[in-house]
Short mmCIF file of C-alpha atoms in Angstrom, two decimals:
data_model
loop_
_atom_site.label_atom_id
_atom_site.label_comp_id
_atom_site.label_asym_id
_atom_site.label_seq_id
_atom_site.Cartn_x
_atom_site.Cartn_y
_atom_site.Cartn_z
CA UNK A 6 4.39 14.74 24.08
CA UNK A 7 6.82 16.07 21.45
CA UNK A 8 6.69 12.72 19.62
CA UNK A 9 2.90 12.77 19.51
CA UNK A 10 2.95 16.30 18.07
CA UNK A 11 5.54 15.29 15.45
CA UNK A 12 3.51 12.24 14.40
CA UNK A 13 0.36 14.37 14.26
CA UNK A 14 2.09 16.91 12.02
CA UNK A 15 3.38 14.18 9.70
CA UNK A 16 -0.14 12.75 9.45
CA UNK A 17 -1.58 16.20 8.72
CA UNK A 18 0.96 16.81 5.95
CA UNK A 19 0.14 13.43 4.34
CA UNK A 20 -3.58 14.20 4.54
CA UNK A 21 -3.22 17.65 2.99
CA UNK A 22 -0.96 16.40 0.19
CA UNK A 23 -3.46 13.71 -0.76
CA UNK A 24 -6.70 15.69 -0.44
CA UNK A 25 -8.83 15.81 -3.53
CA UNK A 26 -12.47 16.17 -4.35
CA UNK A 27 -14.31 12.97 -5.23
CA UNK A 28 -17.34 12.97 -7.48
CA UNK A 29 -19.18 9.99 -5.96
CA UNK A 30 -21.53 9.67 -8.93
CA UNK A 31 -18.53 8.87 -11.16
CA UNK A 32 -16.55 6.70 -8.70
CA UNK A 33 -17.23 3.41 -10.48
CA UNK A 34 -17.43 2.30 -14.06
CA UNK A 35 -20.95 2.13 -15.36
CA UNK A 36 -22.69 -1.03 -14.14
CA UNK A 37 -19.97 -1.87 -11.59
CA UNK A 38 -21.09 -2.16 -7.97
CA UNK A 39 -18.84 -2.26 -4.89
CA UNK A 40 -18.50 -5.72 -3.34
CA UNK A 41 -17.25 -7.02 -0.01
CA UNK A 42 -14.13 -9.10 -0.57
CA UNK A 43 -13.45 -10.10 3.05
CA UNK A 44 -14.89 -9.82 6.55
CA UNK A 45 -11.87 -11.11 8.48
CA UNK A 46 -10.83 -7.74 9.93
CA UNK A 47 -11.64 -5.89 13.16
CA UNK A 48 -11.12 -2.30 12.01
CA UNK A 49 -9.53 -1.24 8.74
CA UNK A 50 -8.26 2.18 7.73
CA UNK A 51 -5.59 4.08 5.86
CA UNK A 52 -5.94 2.67 2.33
CA UNK A 53 -3.46 3.66 -0.36
CA UNK A 54 -2.61 2.13 -3.70
CA UNK A 55 0.83 1.20 -5.00
CA UNK A 56 1.95 1.82 -8.58
CA UNK A 57 0.50 -1.53 -9.67
CA UNK A 58 -2.97 -0.68 -8.33
CA UNK A 59 -2.87 -2.97 -5.27
CA UNK A 60 -4.59 -1.37 -2.27
CA UNK A 61 -2.75 -1.49 1.08
CA UNK A 62 -4.61 -0.93 4.37
CA UNK A 63 -4.20 -1.51 8.08
CA UNK A 64 -6.14 -3.74 10.47
CA UNK A 65 -5.02 -1.75 13.49
CA UNK A 66 -6.43 -3.79 16.41
CA UNK A 67 -4.86 -6.96 14.96
CA UNK A 68 -1.54 -5.18 14.29
CA UNK A 69 -1.30 -6.08 10.59
CA UNK A 70 -1.04 -4.50 7.15
CA UNK A 71 -2.77 -6.22 4.24
CA UNK A 72 -3.13 -5.51 0.57
CA UNK A 73 -5.81 -6.32 -1.95
CA UNK A 74 -4.33 -7.73 -5.15
CA UNK A 75 -6.70 -6.43 -7.80
CA UNK A 76 -5.57 -8.99 -10.38
CA UNK A 77 -6.42 -12.03 -8.24
CA UNK A 78 -9.09 -10.28 -6.11
CA UNK A 79 -7.38 -11.71 -3.00
CA UNK A 80 -6.43 -10.06 0.27
CA UNK A 81 -2.84 -10.87 1.28
CA UNK A 82 -1.06 -10.09 4.56
CA UNK A 83 1.88 -7.77 3.91
CA UNK A 84 3.23 -7.22 7.43
CA UNK A 85 2.56 -8.46 10.96
CA UNK A 86 3.51 -6.73 14.23
CA UNK A 87 3.36 -3.21 12.85
CA UNK A 88 3.16 -1.36 16.17
CA UNK A 89 -0.55 -0.82 15.46
CA UNK A 90 0.00 1.06 12.22
CA UNK A 91 -3.00 3.24 11.54
CA UNK A 92 -2.37 4.71 8.13
CA UNK A 93 -0.48 4.07 4.93
CA UNK A 94 1.01 6.25 2.22
CA UNK A 95 3.31 5.54 -0.72
CA UNK A 96 6.04 8.09 -1.31
CA UNK A 97 7.35 9.09 -4.75
CA UNK A 98 9.96 6.30 -4.62
CA UNK A 99 7.39 3.56 -3.93
CA UNK A 100 8.15 3.11 -0.23
CA UNK A 101 5.19 2.33 2.02
CA UNK A 102 5.10 4.85 4.88
CA UNK A 103 3.09 4.04 8.04
CA UNK A 104 2.36 5.70 11.37
CA UNK A 105 2.21 3.52 14.48
CA UNK A 106 0.48 4.63 17.65
CA UNK A 107 1.67 1.75 19.85
CA UNK A 108 5.34 2.73 19.76
CA UNK A 109 4.90 6.35 18.64
CA UNK A 110 6.95 5.91 15.51
CA UNK A 111 6.62 5.74 11.77
CA UNK A 112 7.83 2.97 9.50
CA UNK A 113 9.15 2.92 5.99
CA UNK A 114 9.07 -0.32 3.99
CA UNK A 115 10.22 -1.29 0.54
CA UNK A 116 8.11 -3.80 -1.33
CA UNK A 117 10.15 -6.58 -2.91
CA UNK A 118 9.19 -8.67 -5.93
CA UNK A 119 7.41 -11.42 -4.01
CA UNK A 120 5.03 -8.88 -2.50
CA UNK A 121 6.44 -9.21 0.99
CA UNK A 122 8.19 -6.31 2.71
CA UNK A 123 11.87 -5.74 2.97
CA UNK A 124 13.21 -4.77 6.36
CA UNK A 125 11.92 -1.49 7.76
CA UNK A 126 14.11 1.41 6.77
#
């Protein structure tokens, strides 16, 4: 029970740190419409962008983390067997932080040049 409370508090802190008001009428450049880039996922959540603008997100039921490479407009698998990660956040040093509900733990990953993760830290 203590671990669940700790994970919940970490998630709350991340949420509060990243809260900001969004003006939905100015979300996109003029004339740009949102488009579906993939339908291969079961349930996605927890998007966050790295310093290069790539968007990382989880597909929790399938136990994977993907990212959308904005330059190529492709979705690339970043990590498999994540412990059902259900959120992502980049810290100030560029590490990808995740919360996993399957094993009640969080993960910290460093992105390496190829785009694949280094070992969990």
